[in-house]
Amino acid sequence: MRISTPFLLGAALLAAPALAQTAPAKNNIAIKDAHTVNDGSAQSGANSFTQAQARAHIAKSGFTGVSALTKDQAGVWRGTARKGGRSVHVGLDFKGNVSTGN
């Protein structure tokens, strides 16, 4: 009985951290799956999109003719594109938000 008590106590201590982590994770994805257009300003941050990925992401948001893409000092991909028959300035931030305007 003396051997099993310390063993059970040790097993319980080892299992406690695993039980404490059963809360569901927050919905905190880095890149958005939905290609939404956010008409607010793009957020600055370390952007890991390549130029080709940025162009594809903007195109999936409903824009055509994406051109002149460059990454600015804030890490936002900026360029021009067409939507609804008119040319607009677009931006893609590190979270995948596509913005129009400046």
PDB file of C-alpha atoms in Angstrom:
ATOM      1  CA  MET A   1       0.000   0.000   0.000  1.00  0.00           C
ATOM      2  CA  ARG A   2       2.898   2.329   0.673  1.00  0.00           C
ATOM      3  CA  ILE A   3       4.200   2.010  -2.887  1.00  0.00           C
ATOM      4  CA  SER A   4       0.848   2.611  -4.571  1.00  0.00           C
ATOM      5  CA  THR A   5       0.036   5.813  -2.647  1.00  0.00           C
ATOM      6  CA  PRO A   6       3.126   7.731  -3.863  1.00  0.00           C
ATOM      7  CA  PHE A   7       2.602   6.318  -7.350  1.00  0.00           C
ATOM      8  CA  LEU A   8      -1.022   7.528  -7.449  1.00  0.00           C
ATOM      9  CA  LEU A   9      -0.035  10.915  -6.042  1.00  0.00           C
ATOM     10  CA  GLY A  10       2.676  11.282  -8.712  1.00  0.00           C
ATOM     11  CA  ALA A  11       0.306  10.257 -11.483  1.00  0.00           C
ATOM     12  CA  ALA A  12      -2.276  12.772 -10.287  1.00  0.00           C
ATOM     13  CA  LEU A  13       0.325  15.567 -10.258  1.00  0.00           C
ATOM     14  CA  LEU A  14       1.438  14.703 -13.777  1.00  0.00           C
ATOM     15  CA  ALA A  15      -2.135  14.609 -15.097  1.00  0.00           C
ATOM     16  CA  ALA A  16      -3.217  17.923 -13.522  1.00  0.00           C
ATOM     17  CA  PRO A  17      -1.625  20.213 -16.156  1.00  0.00           C
ATOM     18  CA  ALA A  18      -3.248  18.235 -18.971  1.00  0.00           C
ATOM     19  CA  LEU A  19      -6.659  18.625 -17.368  1.00  0.00           C
ATOM     20  CA  ALA A  20      -6.115  22.362 -16.896  1.00  0.00           C
ATOM     21  CA  GLN A  21      -5.679  22.848 -20.649  1.00  0.00           C
ATOM     22  CA  THR A  22      -9.094  21.620 -21.751  1.00  0.00           C
ATOM     23  CA  ALA A  23     -10.496  25.111 -22.440  1.00  0.00           C
ATOM     24  CA  PRO A  24     -11.245  25.639 -26.133  1.00  0.00           C
ATOM     25  CA  ALA A  25      -8.706  27.707 -28.032  1.00  0.00           C
ATOM     26  CA  LYS A  26      -9.686  31.181 -29.129  1.00  0.00           C
ATOM     27  CA  ASN A  27     -10.469  31.705 -32.774  1.00  0.00           C
ATOM     28  CA  ASN A  28      -7.179  33.453 -33.452  1.00  0.00           C
ATOM     29  CA  ILE A  29      -6.046  32.548 -36.928  1.00  0.00           C
ATOM     30  CA  ALA A  30      -3.262  34.585 -38.427  1.00  0.00           C
ATOM     31  CA  ILE A  31      -4.502  34.522 -41.997  1.00  0.00           C
ATOM     32  CA  LYS A  32      -8.155  34.843 -42.862  1.00  0.00           C
ATOM     33  CA  ASP A  33      -9.717  32.117 -44.973  1.00  0.00           C
ATOM     34  CA  ALA A  34     -12.566  34.377 -46.051  1.00  0.00           C
ATOM     35  CA  HIS A  35     -11.413  36.955 -48.545  1.00  0.00           C
ATOM     36  CA  THR A  36     -13.171  39.987 -47.159  1.00  0.00           C
ATOM     37  CA  VAL A  37     -12.723  43.593 -48.106  1.00  0.00           C
ATOM     38  CA  ASN A  38     -12.179  45.868 -45.142  1.00  0.00           C
ATOM     39  CA  ASP A  39     -12.568  49.487 -46.222  1.00  0.00           C
ATOM     40  CA  GLY A  40     -10.679  50.627 -43.147  1.00  0.00           C
ATOM     41  CA  SER A  41      -6.944  51.039 -43.113  1.00  0.00           C
ATOM     42  CA  ALA A  42      -4.621  48.059 -43.338  1.00  0.00           C
ATOM     43  CA  GLN A  43      -2.780  47.164 -40.135  1.00  0.00           C
ATOM     44  CA  SER A  44       0.988  47.360 -40.036  1.00  0.00           C
ATOM     45  CA  GLY A  45       2.947  44.260 -39.114  1.00  0.00           C
ATOM     46  CA  ALA A  46       5.466  41.707 -40.313  1.00  0.00           C
ATOM     47  CA  ASN A  47       3.868  40.461 -43.526  1.00  0.00           C
ATOM     48  CA  SER A  48       4.931  36.989 -44.660  1.00  0.00           C
ATOM     49  CA  PHE A  49       2.923  36.956 -47.903  1.00  0.00           C
ATOM     50  CA  THR A  50       4.969  36.735 -51.079  1.00  0.00           C
ATOM     51  CA  GLN A  51       4.018  39.061 -53.909  1.00  0.00           C
ATOM     52  CA  ALA A  52       2.326  36.178 -55.762  1.00  0.00           C
ATOM     53  CA  GLN A  53       0.360  35.186 -52.637  1.00  0.00           C
ATOM     54  CA  ALA A  54      -0.688  38.798 -52.052  1.00  0.00           C
ATOM     55  CA  ARG A  55      -1.850  39.119 -55.662  1.00  0.00           C
ATOM     56  CA  ALA A  56      -3.861  35.865 -55.414  1.00  0.00           C
ATOM     57  CA  HIS A  57      -5.404  36.863 -52.072  1.00  0.00           C
ATOM     58  CA  ILE A  58      -6.526  40.239 -53.435  1.00  0.00           C
ATOM     59  CA  ALA A  59      -7.908  38.544 -56.565  1.00  0.00           C
ATOM     60  CA  LYS A  60      -9.908  36.086 -54.435  1.00  0.00           C
ATOM     61  CA  SER A  61     -11.472  39.114 -52.758  1.00  0.00           C
ATOM     62  CA  GLY A  62     -13.134  40.023 -56.038  1.00  0.00           C
ATOM     63  CA  PHE A  63     -10.548  42.313 -57.618  1.00  0.00           C
ATOM     64  CA  THR A  64      -9.161  41.943 -61.132  1.00  0.00           C
ATOM     65  CA  GLY A  65      -6.094  43.358 -62.818  1.00  0.00           C
ATOM     66  CA  VAL A  66      -4.043  43.526 -59.631  1.00  0.00           C
ATOM     67  CA  SER A  67      -0.867  45.428 -60.502  1.00  0.00           C
ATOM     68  CA  ALA A  68       2.000  47.528 -59.150  1.00  0.00           C
ATOM     69  CA  LEU A  69       2.177  45.551 -55.881  1.00  0.00           C
ATOM     70  CA  THR A  70       4.908  46.692 -53.529  1.00  0.00           C
ATOM     71  CA  LYS A  71       5.391  46.132 -49.812  1.00  0.00           C
ATOM     72  CA  ASP A  72       5.540  49.426 -47.910  1.00  0.00           C
ATOM     73  CA  GLN A  73       7.498  50.320 -44.744  1.00  0.00           C
ATOM     74  CA  ALA A  74       4.622  49.100 -42.551  1.00  0.00           C
ATOM     75  CA  GLY A  75       4.633  45.638 -44.161  1.00  0.00           C
ATOM     76  CA  VAL A  76       1.437  46.226 -46.161  1.00  0.00           C
ATOM     77  CA  TRP A  77       1.241  45.109 -49.781  1.00  0.00           C
ATOM     78  CA  ARG A  78      -0.124  48.039 -51.807  1.00  0.00           C
ATOM     79  CA  GLY A  79      -1.109  48.301 -55.445  1.00  0.00           C
ATOM     80  CA  THR A  80      -3.961  48.996 -57.819  1.00  0.00           C
ATOM     81  CA  ALA A  81      -6.786  46.773 -59.010  1.00  0.00           C
ATOM     82  CA  ARG A  82     -10.175  46.932 -60.668  1.00  0.00           C
ATOM     83  CA  LYS A  83     -13.525  46.214 -59.044  1.00  0.00           C
ATOM     84  CA  GLY A  84     -16.973  47.200 -60.182  1.00  0.00           C
ATOM     85  CA  GLY A  85     -15.597  48.711 -63.364  1.00  0.00           C
ATOM     86  CA  ARG A  86     -13.309  51.209 -61.666  1.00  0.00           C
ATOM     87  CA  SER A  87      -9.679  51.312 -60.660  1.00  0.00           C
ATOM     88  CA  VAL A  88      -8.971  51.422 -56.914  1.00  0.00           C
ATOM     89  CA  HIS A  89      -5.946  51.417 -54.632  1.00  0.00           C
ATOM     90  CA  VAL A  90      -5.758  48.197 -52.612  1.00  0.00           C
ATOM     91  CA  GLY A  91      -3.766  47.027 -49.615  1.00  0.00           C
ATOM     92  CA  LEU A  92      -3.222  43.638 -47.990  1.00  0.00           C
ATOM     93  CA  ASP A  93      -2.081  43.529 -44.371  1.00  0.00           C
ATOM     94  CA  PHE A  94      -0.376  40.717 -42.483  1.00  0.00           C
ATOM     95  CA  LYS A  95      -3.724  39.328 -41.275  1.00  0.00           C
ATOM     96  CA  GLY A  96      -5.099  38.981 -44.796  1.00  0.00           C
ATOM     97  CA  ASN A  97      -7.374  42.024 -44.651  1.00  0.00           C
ATOM     98  CA  VAL A  98      -7.852  43.607 -48.058  1.00  0.00           C
ATOM     99  CA  SER A  99      -8.471  47.343 -47.853  1.00  0.00           C
ATOM    100  CA  THR A 100      -9.321  49.940 -50.461  1.00  0.00           C
ATOM    101  CA  GLY A 101      -8.231  53.546 -50.498  1.00  0.00           C
ATOM    102  CA  ASN A 102      -4.886  54.664 -49.097  1.00  0.00           C
TER     103      ASN A 102
END
